[in-house]
Structures are given as C-alpha cells and as structure tokens.
Amino acid sequence: MNSLHISKLFIFILFFVYLTFANSYADSSKDDYLWLEFTKEDINYAGSRSFFIYYGEFPFKRKAIQDFESLESFYTFGEKDKNGRDIFYRIKIEAEEDRPYIKVSSAKENWCMLLVKYKKEIGGTIYEYLAKTSFFIFSNNKYTEQGNPADMAIGPNKFLDIRIFRERINEELTYNRIRGYPIRATLLFDNHPINNQSVDIINSQGQLQSYKTDKKGNVIYNLLIANKYINGEYEYDLILATFTSAEKIYKSTYTVFFIHGANSGEKSHYFKRTSFSHNVGMGISICIISVLITLATVLVIRKKAKI
Amino acid sequence: MRIQRVRYLVQIIFLFLLLYGGYLGLRFNNFLPFWSCPNSLDHASACYLLPLQRFQYGIDTYLKHPLPFPAYFIIQGWKAYLKFFLSLFIFIIVFNKVWCGWVCPFGTLQDGISFIRKKLGLEEIYFPEKTKHILKPIKYISLLIFMNAPFLFAFGFKLDWPLFCKICPVKSILPFSYGNTLNISVGFPPGTLFSILTCIITGFIIVALFFRERFFCILCPVSALFNFFQRISFLQLKKNIGTCNNCGNCWRVCPLDIKEVYLERKNANIIKDDCILCLKCIEACPQEGALAIKFFNKTIFTLHKRPNKVIKKSCLGGEGG
C-alpha cells in the first residue's frame, strides 16, 4: 500500500467520522422536548404556583437553555373573549440557579393553564417547542397582591396543541369502569385533529407507553401515576408529541399532574381516582340486612307450614 | 350412588378450573362453551350471557349506522358472534344440559350450600304448584328483557353496559371466592342503584339457596337459553313407560322438584325445562331400565338389578313424600 492509498483511506475515515458526528449532532435534538415541572417549594404554597422549565430528553437528560430570551410564556384562566377565544396573559420568565422558572399568582382560587414556547434552529430546521400544563391555584387569605400584571397577549397560534379531558374507560368484556385515572388526550395542529400520530406518555420514573391517535386525534389511556408525591415531589405523567409540517417541526408536551385541571372550557374538572368510589362495608351491610329479612320471611313460612 | 360421586368430582374440578384457571394461564375463548363469570379476576372464560348482551349492541349499532349487510359483518366483527351462536348451538345439541348439573360453578356452589343444610339437619322448603307456575316464566322473561334491553339504546336510553350483569348475584358471590369484594360494594354515582340492588339480590339468593336446593337454576336465564334447543339434542333422558311402576322416587330425589318425570305416561323423552341432568332420578329408580340417558338412542347410563326401594322424605310446603 503506497502513501496515496493510505492518505485516501485516512480521508475516508475522517469523512466517515464527520458524518457520524454530524448525524449524532443532528439527531441529538430528535428526542428533545420542553416541559414544565412544579418546583419543590410549590407543594405547600397557596396563592401561586411555580414551575421550572426544562429542556432535553425527559425525564433524566436535561439540557441547559442558553437563550432565555427566546422563551415565551402565556397563561389563561379560561376566560373567553367575544369571539370565543381564550384570553391569554404574558408572564415573565425568571431564573433560579440558571434554570428558567415561572410563577403564576392569583389572589383568588382559580384554574389556570400555562404554556411556554421555545423556538430553536438546528441544522437549518426550525423546531417549535411547546410545554403546557394546567393546575389549580388555591386561595391564600394572607396573599394580598393582585396577581401578575394583566399583560394581555395574543396567545400562540399555529402550534401543536395537546388537550386533556377526563374519560371513562370500560373493560372490554364486562364494561366495568377501569379503576384509576383514565384521561383522553387530543392532538390538534392549528385546531385541527391529527390522525394516526404517535403520542408517548412517560412518567417521572421513565416508564413509557406509546399510542397512536384516532381520526379525532384522540388517545385514551390510564394515567401511569400511582401516588401524588414521590420523594417529596409531585408525581406526574408527560405526554409528548411531534408534528412535522413543511416548514417546521413542532414538539409539544403536556405535564399531567396527580390533581389536575382539564383544558380550557372545563374549569375545575378534576380527575378522581375511581377506586375510591366503592363502599364495601355498606354493600356487605345491605347484603346482611337482606339476608336477615329473607331469613325472617322463610322462618315465618316454615312456621305456618308446620302449623 | 357412584355416579353422584363422579359428578361431584367433575363439578369440583370445573369449579377450580373455571374460577382460578387464569392463574394457571388458562384462557378459553370467550365465545366457546366454557363459562365463568368474567367479573372473577382470573376467570378462564366468560359467561355466555355476556356475548349475548354484547351482540345486541352490535345490532343496535347497525340500526343507528346502517351499512351494507356483508360489509357490516366484516367491519363490525360479527364473525365472533356467529362463532358464539354456533358454539352454543353445537354444545347444546351434543351435551344438552350436562353443563347445568356437572360443570356450572354456581351450580356446584349451590350443591355445596345444600350439603351444609343437610348436615345441619334442616328441612328443605318445597314450593306449591301455584308458586312453581309463577316462578317458571321468570327465566324466560329475564332472558327476553336482558337480551333486548340494549335496543333501548337506540331510543336514547344510555344502556351501553350489560344490564343483567348489573344485578346478577353470581357476579358478587363467585369473586368472593378469592377475596374480591368489589362487586358486593355500593358504588357511588353512577351505578349506585344497581350496586344496591345487587347487594339486596345477593342476600336474598344466599338464603334462598340455603333453604331450597338449586334455587337459582329455577331463575337462571342461561338455563332458559338451553331450553330452546334441548328437545333436539342428541343427549336425552328417556323413560320406559311400560317398565315404570309409578313409585315417585324420581320426583322425590329431584333437586329441582320436577314432578313431570314421575307423571309422564305418554312421551319417552322426559327432559324438562328445569332439568339439570344430575341423574339422581336414574339412580333412585327401582325399576331396571325404566329411566336411561341416551345418546343418539344408544343407552349410555341406566341402572341394572336394583332392589325395589321406595324413597320417602319429609319436607315443608309442596307435596313431598
């Protein structure tokens, strides 16, 4: 092998290595999403709720968001304007230990939906990230501030929206209601349902379930959450979806917490654990009363028959 | 009483198989003739009434969303229902009501309760003829109502669940066998009314089973389903009218108190609506060959050379010996 061959081989190896890294770099954002989590201090906080904004691969690979300025955040209390559209307010994103976070305050009890937008260009492709969640702000009689300034804004348009609703799942055979937290997630792009789109649901321990939307953009499943808290932090599921249009790639998430509010238009719609809706003691008591009444009737009949 | 011992053994085997078969990985297809309450956690199969009620939803859906008939069959999966009716028909044709007396887990439970009552020395209650006539059509009415209740869905009533299963006492009693108390609880809205009704019916049935052998079989809609085809079954209970000496033993030992077996003087085929083919009548018959079980007219069970013995028993109500 002469030196020309060796150098050609060397160039080829370099090119191959470059391609591999280029691919890795391009694909490194494939599994990245933007999502929201309650801050630890939020657990016992009334009058406001605060969230960290995270970016990266949920739940364990988190990356730093370098450009805070490109983050935009909106919230709504479910109020509608005269055209029937949600009224949004802009909210300032702050930083705590280099982590962006948001604090939504309210002087009175209120249901709230929070959205965070983030745009990024990677390799000539524009990625539009959206993190969404909804929650209830409990009142705090001591809280005197009037909440965040009403900085009305036009909410984000043309985004990949995930909406959740309470759902009833029945067992296929017996039609008995399945215990747990059944919910319906609807996937919309520009308010149009997306059919046959992959939706992933991951809990904070990394357990994954994958689904495909139906014609109405719906996916119905039972929340993976077992307990309200884990290690002192709120337990939640994350719903992730990606949609590719001609110009951009849209990646959205919805953080579903244990006690949760549903989508705009359905205020204070909490998910209740259906397994708490049965009273065994009462059932057995009614059964015993029925036994005693029947027994008394039978004994009377037997006495009459003997007579 | 050897055939009865065989029957008890078969009953116990099927009781464990159908109730706990799921733990062993057994999963008989829901549309094949193996019954167990699907509300039992690890049941091996499902009660036939369930696909029957589900079948009505299919018809109801078809009525609300008409499609060309062949397309509907393919799209809506009616093949499963065809399989269900075919398997039911074949089972009844071949085995008649052997299911009731030899396999049904709830029937086995009822026999167990009667055994306890006999050991306690308590007398059974027999119904007078008038009461029997009143009780007789109940199973057919319940089969008609529960089979067709889903049609109400077409008229706007929200009945997208199996109606009979909402009140069936088997649903609450059988899962009790492994500690599942969910079906004997009061559910909060929706479903409160039916759950309370289930608890009341369960309590009533428990007492009724204690004082009247195989009481639920008198009301069971699955039995009513069998009765439509039992006359054309290959397995039949036959009486040799000439040999019968009219002693009445067959009636006295019958757990369902079927008098017609004793009274029948014309037809050889004496299998009646409530009959569970337990074969107690054949064992109690003192006349050789007077009663026999025949398959395609070939005798498969009868008693030979039995000493002449008339069975007497005391009972309350009815016309006991």
XYZ file of C-alpha atoms in Angstrom:
628
model
C 0.000 0.000 0.000
C 1.568 3.311 -1.015
C 1.197 6.615 0.718
C -1.525 7.787 -1.694
C -3.729 4.878 -0.718
C -3.091 5.482 2.982
C -3.992 9.152 2.727
C -7.142 8.319 0.751
C -8.077 5.814 3.407
C -7.379 8.388 6.106
C -9.588 10.970 4.394
C -12.311 8.418 4.011
C -12.152 7.540 7.730
C -12.230 11.215 8.665
C -15.216 11.784 6.418
C -16.989 8.786 7.952
C -16.274 10.052 11.468
C -17.524 13.518 10.477
C -20.744 12.051 9.075
C -21.312 10.034 12.215
C -20.853 13.042 14.452
C -22.897 15.232 12.147
C -25.708 12.707 12.325
C -25.404 12.447 16.062
C -25.487 16.188 16.391
C -28.492 16.466 14.106
C -30.243 13.630 15.912
C -29.365 14.906 19.335
C -32.400 17.109 19.225
C -34.689 14.343 17.982
C -35.718 13.307 21.448
C -35.560 16.771 22.997
C -38.660 18.368 24.340
C -39.629 21.299 26.502
C -41.615 20.548 29.640
C -42.806 22.008 32.918
C -42.448 20.685 36.445
C -43.604 22.019 39.774
C -40.837 23.463 41.892
C -40.209 21.671 45.162
C -41.289 24.666 47.180
C -44.646 24.653 45.471
C -46.017 21.732 47.425
C -47.369 23.740 50.295
C -47.708 27.060 48.566
C -51.069 28.728 48.262
C -51.930 31.780 46.205
C -49.430 30.952 43.498
C -47.828 28.048 41.702
C -44.325 27.953 40.352
C -42.766 25.771 37.678
C -39.362 25.032 36.302
C -38.949 24.912 32.551
C -36.838 22.039 31.382
C -35.443 21.105 28.020
C -33.907 17.876 26.879
C -34.830 14.192 26.961
C -37.458 13.553 29.579
C -37.051 12.573 32.355
C -33.358 12.160 33.009
C -31.358 14.017 30.343
C -31.842 17.678 30.875
C -30.021 20.323 28.915
C -29.406 23.950 29.703
C -31.442 26.556 27.865
C -28.862 29.095 26.809
C -31.129 31.711 25.325
C -33.805 32.612 27.855
C -34.977 35.419 25.621
C -36.425 33.052 23.083
C -38.700 31.572 25.736
C -42.213 32.984 25.744
C -44.796 32.159 28.338
C -48.561 32.611 28.439
C -51.259 31.706 30.878
C -55.024 31.777 30.837
C -57.744 31.435 33.460
C -60.155 30.029 30.929
C -61.837 33.331 30.177
C -63.075 33.808 26.638
C -63.314 36.927 24.530
C -66.386 37.848 22.465
C -65.115 35.687 19.616
C -64.884 32.668 21.881
C -61.084 32.560 22.017
C -59.093 32.103 25.204
C -57.784 35.279 26.773
C -54.086 34.905 27.407
C -51.709 36.871 29.557
C -47.976 37.035 29.126
C -45.839 36.154 32.101
C -42.253 36.908 32.840
C -39.774 34.068 32.974
C -37.279 34.305 35.776
C -34.163 32.359 36.547
C -33.215 30.350 39.586
C -29.823 28.683 39.638
C -29.672 29.073 35.845
C -32.957 27.283 35.497
C -35.820 29.230 33.974
C -38.902 29.251 36.099
C -42.346 30.784 36.124
C -44.525 31.835 38.997
C -48.236 32.312 38.419
C -50.079 34.115 41.183
C -53.702 34.731 41.906
C -55.463 36.425 44.770
C -58.408 34.100 44.488
C -58.846 30.437 43.718
C -58.530 29.896 40.043
C -57.982 27.271 37.454
C -55.105 28.085 35.164
C -53.444 26.831 32.011
C -49.807 27.641 31.332
C -47.963 27.483 28.008
C -44.301 28.045 27.280
C -42.978 28.449 23.760
C -39.411 27.974 22.645
C -38.014 28.232 19.159
C -34.712 26.826 18.043
C -32.965 26.351 14.747
C -30.918 23.218 14.326
C -29.206 22.418 11.080
C -31.444 24.729 9.080
C -34.636 23.266 10.542
C -36.811 25.301 12.838
C -38.031 23.499 15.933
C -41.043 24.918 17.736
C -41.284 23.582 21.249
C -44.336 23.986 23.432
C -44.713 22.993 27.060
C -48.191 23.025 28.537
C -49.816 22.234 31.809
C -52.891 23.171 33.809
C -53.377 23.433 37.516
C -55.456 24.937 40.263
C -54.300 27.844 42.350
C -55.571 27.518 45.876
C -56.531 30.633 47.679
C -54.349 32.119 50.337
C -56.197 34.531 52.537
C -52.938 36.148 53.529
C -51.899 36.837 49.952
C -52.710 40.407 49.205
C -51.096 41.066 45.849
C -53.427 41.232 42.908
C -51.566 38.601 40.961
C -49.469 39.086 37.897
C -50.000 42.211 35.847
C -52.705 41.615 33.288
C -50.380 41.724 30.336
C -52.819 40.578 27.746
C -51.320 38.930 24.772
C -52.350 37.112 21.700
C -51.774 33.517 22.556
C -49.535 31.324 20.467
C -51.058 30.446 17.139
C -50.394 27.533 14.854
C -48.917 25.223 17.398
C -49.174 21.545 18.210
C -51.784 21.536 20.942
C -52.409 18.713 23.396
C -55.668 18.885 25.298
C -56.735 16.527 28.022
C -60.160 15.575 29.283
C -61.499 13.231 31.860
C -62.541 9.972 30.236
C -64.241 6.780 31.186
C -62.561 3.536 30.178
C -64.552 0.355 30.394
C -63.215 -3.149 30.480
C -63.795 -4.709 27.114
C -65.600 -7.749 28.452
C -67.591 -6.702 31.495
C -67.978 -2.969 30.742
C -66.927 -2.331 34.335
C -65.252 1.023 34.696
C -61.476 0.648 34.853
C -60.085 1.965 38.111
C -57.520 4.689 38.020
C -57.228 7.995 36.236
C -58.480 7.496 32.698
C -57.981 10.522 30.515
C -58.339 11.434 26.855
C -55.554 13.354 25.177
C -56.484 15.144 21.945
C -53.817 16.200 19.496
C -54.528 19.266 17.363
C -52.464 21.279 14.964
C -53.823 24.712 14.225
C -57.054 23.499 15.867
C -57.393 20.549 13.501
C -57.202 16.996 14.877
C -54.255 14.888 13.762
C -54.922 11.326 12.798
C -52.541 8.385 13.286
C -49.915 10.415 15.069
C -47.609 8.873 17.657
C -48.082 10.034 21.209
C -45.778 8.942 24.021
C -46.644 9.050 27.682
C -43.801 8.834 30.185
C -43.907 9.091 33.944
C -41.224 10.565 36.121
C -39.622 7.122 36.561
C -39.176 6.803 32.824
C -41.926 4.230 32.200
C -43.131 4.701 28.651
C -46.366 3.932 26.857
C -46.828 4.676 23.163
C -50.120 5.290 21.394
C -51.492 6.390 18.038
C -54.228 8.980 17.706
C -57.523 8.084 16.053
C -59.422 10.103 13.437
C -60.451 12.653 16.045
C -56.890 12.997 17.261
C -57.723 11.173 20.483
C -55.745 8.854 22.637
C -57.363 7.337 25.717
C -55.275 5.864 28.485
C -54.984 5.365 32.209
C -52.545 7.679 33.942
C -49.360 5.965 34.989
C -49.382 7.881 38.245
C -49.769 5.820 41.409
C -49.197 8.352 44.160
C -49.471 12.089 44.495
C -45.894 12.523 45.607
C -42.705 10.679 45.102
C -39.607 11.620 47.062
C -41.406 14.733 48.219
C -42.093 15.966 44.702
C -45.285 15.954 42.691
C -45.827 12.864 40.596
C -46.821 13.414 37.011
C -47.017 11.981 33.526
C -45.664 13.724 30.485
C -47.491 13.475 27.182
C -45.165 14.042 24.240
C -45.977 14.515 20.571
C -44.147 15.639 17.455
C -45.617 17.005 14.259
C -43.691 17.841 11.116
C -45.017 20.429 8.728
C -43.451 21.748 5.532
C -41.501 24.472 7.292
C -41.070 23.417 10.903
C -41.010 20.594 13.378
C -43.430 21.064 16.242
C -42.749 19.293 19.517
C -45.209 19.648 22.352
C -45.600 18.278 25.829
C -48.325 18.312 28.425
C -47.465 17.761 32.070
C -50.323 15.912 33.735
C -50.171 16.169 37.494
C -51.924 13.970 40.061
C -54.555 16.566 40.839
C -55.138 18.277 37.599
C -57.322 20.719 35.857
C -58.514 19.939 32.376
C -58.396 22.006 29.238
C -59.803 25.469 28.863
C -63.562 25.480 28.885
C -63.773 22.812 31.573
C -62.833 24.568 34.740
C -62.166 22.755 37.979
C -62.560 19.439 36.297
C -60.507 17.205 38.489
C -59.554 13.662 37.874
C -60.754 11.492 40.669
C -59.449 8.070 41.444
C -62.363 5.818 40.608
C -61.263 3.122 43.002
C -62.325 5.279 45.924
C -65.918 5.282 44.720
C -66.961 1.934 46.240
C -68.013 1.299 49.803
C -67.570 -2.380 50.654
C -68.796 -2.014 54.229
C -72.066 -0.514 53.091
C -72.525 -3.207 50.463
C -71.959 -6.047 52.929
C -74.286 -4.365 55.444
C -77.058 -4.169 52.852
C -76.408 -7.799 51.979
C -76.643 -8.857 55.636
C -79.881 -6.898 56.111
C -81.285 -8.604 53.021
C -80.213 -11.994 54.435
C -81.907 -11.283 57.763
C -85.154 -10.112 56.170
C -85.258 -13.133 53.863
C -84.431 -15.442 56.754
C -87.238 -13.984 58.844
C -89.657 -14.474 55.940
C -88.545 -18.047 55.465
C -88.903 -18.846 59.176
C -92.413 -17.410 59.203
C -93.328 -19.530 56.160
C -91.868 -22.641 57.787
C -93.796 -21.991 60.994
C -97.033 -21.600 59.034
C -96.313 -24.797 57.095
C -95.745 -26.723 60.332
C -98.964 -25.379 61.818
C -74.559 -43.578 44.462
C -71.373 -43.932 42.412
C -72.441 -41.708 39.539
C -73.109 -38.916 42.018
C -69.571 -39.194 43.351
C -68.258 -38.916 39.806
C -70.494 -35.922 39.284
C -69.240 -34.191 42.445
C -65.666 -34.800 41.384
C -66.295 -33.366 37.924
C -68.061 -30.374 39.485
C -65.156 -29.606 41.819
C -62.620 -29.902 39.004
C -64.567 -27.496 36.823
C -65.184 -25.134 39.727
C -61.453 -24.667 40.246
C -60.712 -24.710 36.555
C -63.197 -22.011 35.647
C -62.703 -19.826 38.715
C -58.937 -19.978 39.057
C -57.905 -21.182 35.619
C -56.453 -17.790 34.807
C -53.756 -18.305 37.448
C -52.670 -21.374 35.513
C -52.611 -19.415 32.291
C -55.828 -20.971 31.008
C -57.838 -18.681 28.822
C -60.654 -20.356 26.989
C -62.013 -18.187 24.241
C -64.971 -16.104 25.396
C -67.138 -17.477 22.664
C -66.500 -21.147 23.267
C -68.755 -23.061 25.636
C -66.801 -22.644 28.827
C -68.470 -20.441 31.340
C -67.179 -18.449 34.217
C -68.161 -15.047 35.490
C -65.870 -12.522 33.769
C -66.000 -10.406 36.900
C -63.846 -13.045 38.570
C -60.287 -11.810 38.404
C -58.601 -14.822 36.858
C -61.501 -16.482 35.171
C -60.768 -18.929 32.439
C -63.601 -17.735 30.235
C -66.783 -15.659 30.207
C -70.458 -16.319 30.841
C -72.499 -16.826 27.693
C -74.916 -14.110 28.682
C -72.205 -11.521 28.200
C -71.554 -12.019 24.460
C -75.305 -12.408 24.049
C -75.886 -8.953 25.503
C -72.918 -7.558 23.611
C -74.431 -8.990 20.427
C -77.417 -6.716 20.898
C -75.130 -3.691 20.938
C -73.890 -4.789 17.562
C -77.424 -4.871 16.214
C -78.172 -1.546 17.819
C -75.059 -0.007 16.239
C -76.125 -1.432 12.913
C -79.581 0.112 13.255
C -78.119 3.510 14.037
C -75.407 3.374 11.393
C -76.710 1.237 8.533
C -74.107 -0.328 6.317
C -74.443 -2.842 3.520
C -75.041 -6.112 5.258
C -71.983 -8.087 4.139
C -69.720 -5.097 4.784
C -71.164 -4.731 8.257
C -70.369 -8.326 9.026
C -66.770 -7.842 8.105
C -66.215 -4.388 9.562
C -68.044 -4.903 12.837
C -66.582 -8.326 13.533
C -69.834 -10.177 13.601
C -67.907 -13.308 12.854
C -67.237 -13.501 16.591
C -70.967 -13.533 17.290
C -71.579 -16.153 14.628
C -68.912 -18.236 16.315
C -70.682 -17.687 19.642
C -74.108 -18.817 18.434
C -72.642 -21.720 16.543
C -70.645 -22.949 19.534
C -73.672 -22.577 21.816
C -75.861 -24.482 19.384
C -73.326 -27.277 18.930
C -72.766 -27.595 22.681
C -76.471 -27.848 23.459
C -77.063 -30.256 20.596
C -74.283 -32.558 21.746
C -74.380 -32.266 25.541
C -77.824 -30.878 26.304
C -77.980 -29.606 29.893
C -74.993 -31.501 31.205
C -73.447 -28.084 31.772
C -76.025 -27.256 34.472
C -75.619 -30.376 36.551
C -71.932 -31.174 36.015
C -69.957 -28.045 35.092
C -71.605 -24.774 36.153
C -69.520 -23.297 39.018
C -72.514 -21.591 40.557
C -74.439 -24.855 40.431
C -71.586 -26.500 42.317
C -71.746 -23.735 44.904
C -75.471 -24.290 45.291
C -74.941 -28.006 45.815
C -72.324 -27.199 48.432
C -74.754 -24.954 50.318
C -77.432 -27.671 50.186
C -74.930 -30.166 51.557
C -74.304 -27.898 54.549
C -78.028 -27.561 55.130
C -78.478 -31.357 55.079
C -75.619 -31.815 57.519
C -77.264 -29.301 59.843
C -80.417 -31.389 59.654
C -82.558 -28.550 58.339
C -85.530 -29.339 56.160
C -85.831 -28.021 52.670
C -88.708 -25.817 51.545
C -90.705 -27.013 48.572
C -92.876 -24.681 46.571
C -96.568 -25.414 45.993
C -97.638 -25.906 42.385
C -99.026 -22.384 42.224
C -95.659 -20.901 43.224
C -93.860 -23.091 40.718
C -96.155 -21.849 37.964
C -95.390 -18.255 38.963
C -91.630 -18.863 39.053
C -91.449 -20.835 35.829
C -91.670 -17.995 33.277
C -89.262 -15.706 35.181
C -86.167 -17.096 33.456
C -87.687 -16.591 30.018
C -88.832 -13.068 30.832
C -85.414 -12.176 32.210
C -83.723 -13.658 29.144
C -86.045 -11.639 26.893
C -85.547 -8.405 28.823
C -81.779 -8.649 29.214
C -81.280 -9.814 25.690
C -83.207 -6.927 24.273
C -82.592 -4.138 26.768
C -79.681 -2.764 24.697
C -82.203 -1.967 21.969
C -83.339 0.791 24.270
C -80.037 2.394 23.467
C -81.452 3.054 20.023
C -84.169 5.168 21.609
C -81.845 7.370 23.539
C -81.565 5.490 26.839
C -77.975 5.228 27.970
C -77.633 1.446 28.223
C -74.192 0.738 26.876
C -73.461 -1.888 29.511
C -74.761 -5.439 30.083
C -77.961 -4.994 32.076
C -78.251 -8.485 33.523
C -74.671 -8.430 34.777
C -75.519 -5.329 36.782
C -77.797 -7.329 39.098
C -76.578 -10.907 38.686
C -75.805 -12.385 42.147
C -73.164 -14.678 40.619
C -71.098 -11.581 39.902
C -70.897 -10.745 43.590
C -70.682 -14.268 45.038
C -68.154 -16.008 42.797
C -65.402 -13.359 43.036
C -65.792 -13.632 46.817
C -64.089 -16.999 46.494
C -60.730 -15.264 46.309
C -61.479 -12.217 48.390
C -62.686 -9.820 45.713
C -65.330 -7.715 47.426
C -65.636 -5.062 44.747
C -68.883 -6.449 43.368
C -70.546 -6.586 46.763
C -69.879 -2.926 47.431
C -72.057 0.115 46.917
C -70.738 2.181 44.036
C -71.163 5.909 44.062
C -72.735 7.667 41.083
C -73.121 6.449 38.505
C -74.150 2.884 39.362
C -75.386 3.351 42.940
C -78.853 1.967 42.307
C -77.687 -1.180 40.582
C -74.977 -1.859 43.123
C -77.505 -1.617 45.985
C -79.874 -3.860 44.032
C -77.075 -6.396 43.558
C -76.378 -6.459 47.299
C -80.069 -6.993 48.102
C -80.491 -9.729 45.491
C -77.282 -11.418 46.667
C -78.535 -11.520 50.254
C -81.862 -12.923 49.165
C -80.250 -15.550 46.936
C -77.894 -16.749 49.690
C -80.830 -17.522 51.993
C -82.922 -18.940 49.167
C -80.092 -21.274 48.166
C -79.811 -22.476 51.735
C -83.440 -23.465 52.074
C -84.211 -24.515 48.512
C -81.844 -26.730 46.576
C -80.678 -25.230 43.270
C -82.983 -22.251 43.682
C -81.064 -20.074 41.213
C -81.461 -22.703 38.489
C -85.187 -22.004 38.531
C -84.452 -18.377 37.558
C -81.284 -18.757 35.503
C -81.529 -17.217 32.014
C -78.721 -19.481 30.737
C -80.987 -22.428 31.516
C -83.732 -20.704 29.532
C -81.322 -20.382 26.625
C -80.654 -24.118 26.741
C -84.345 -24.966 26.861
C -84.924 -23.654 23.364
C -82.815 -26.437 21.890
C -82.941 -29.252 24.436
C -85.610 -31.244 22.599
C -83.413 -31.648 19.542
C -80.284 -32.544 21.478
C -78.538 -35.872 20.860
C -78.393 -36.478 24.611
C -81.795 -37.265 26.086
C -83.357 -38.542 29.286
C -85.731 -41.361 28.296
C -88.429 -43.150 30.221
C -89.637 -46.674 29.540
C -93.349 -46.104 30.247
C -94.063 -49.809 30.360
C -91.397 -50.554 32.966
C -92.195 -47.615 35.256
C -94.127 -48.651 38.410
C -95.103 -45.070 39.343
C -93.380 -45.136 42.712
C -92.444 -41.449 42.538
C -88.806 -41.866 43.627
C -87.563 -39.864 40.637
C -89.642 -36.888 41.710
C -88.686 -37.115 45.385
C -84.926 -37.114 44.769
C -85.062 -34.446 42.049
C -83.264 -31.297 43.303
C -85.468 -29.152 41.078
C -88.651 -30.895 42.238
C -89.659 -31.854 38.694
C -92.874 -33.825 39.055
C -93.346 -34.299 35.315
C -90.740 -37.088 35.204
C -92.967 -39.136 37.523
C -96.271 -38.089 35.935
C -95.298 -38.600 32.290
C -97.246 -41.546 30.806
C -97.045 -40.953 27.059
C -93.731 -39.500 25.843
C -90.475 -41.321 26.294
C -88.474 -38.106 26.161
C -88.902 -36.654 29.652
C -86.245 -33.961 29.863
C -87.993 -30.913 31.271
C -87.228 -27.194 31.426
C -85.608 -27.171 34.868
C -83.764 -30.464 34.475
C -80.027 -30.275 35.120
C -79.244 -33.892 34.126
C -77.847 -34.712 37.546
C -79.024 -38.340 37.016
C -80.330 -38.675 40.587
C -83.661 -39.877 39.212
C -81.972 -42.761 37.376
C -80.055 -43.781 40.490
C -83.197 -43.678 42.643
C -85.379 -45.603 40.180
C -86.098 -49.132 41.489
C -87.107 -50.441 38.058
C -84.336 -51.721 35.860
C -84.056 -49.703 32.678
C -87.101 -47.529 33.401
C -85.030 -44.362 33.142
C -81.940 -44.012 30.989
C -79.641 -41.445 29.460
C -79.380 -41.980 25.730
C -77.071 -40.509 23.118
C -78.389 -40.953 19.621
C -80.777 -43.512 21.088
C -77.888 -45.560 22.464
C -78.102 -46.049 26.218
C -75.063 -44.604 27.956
C -76.313 -44.778 31.528
C -79.055 -46.668 33.289
C -79.315 -48.786 36.437
C -79.461 -52.557 36.378
C -80.707 -55.023 39.000
C -81.543 -52.554 41.729
C -83.506 -53.832 44.785
C -87.024 -52.488 44.999
C -86.975 -49.485 47.315
C -89.309 -46.536 47.654
C -87.650 -43.367 48.897
C -89.503 -41.304 51.420
C -88.556 -37.896 52.669
C -90.192 -35.204 54.734
C -90.348 -31.645 53.547
C -92.139 -28.434 54.212
C -94.610 -26.940 51.755
C -95.312 -28.689 48.414
C -96.359 -32.291 48.167
C -93.372 -34.209 49.495
C -93.358 -37.940 50.113
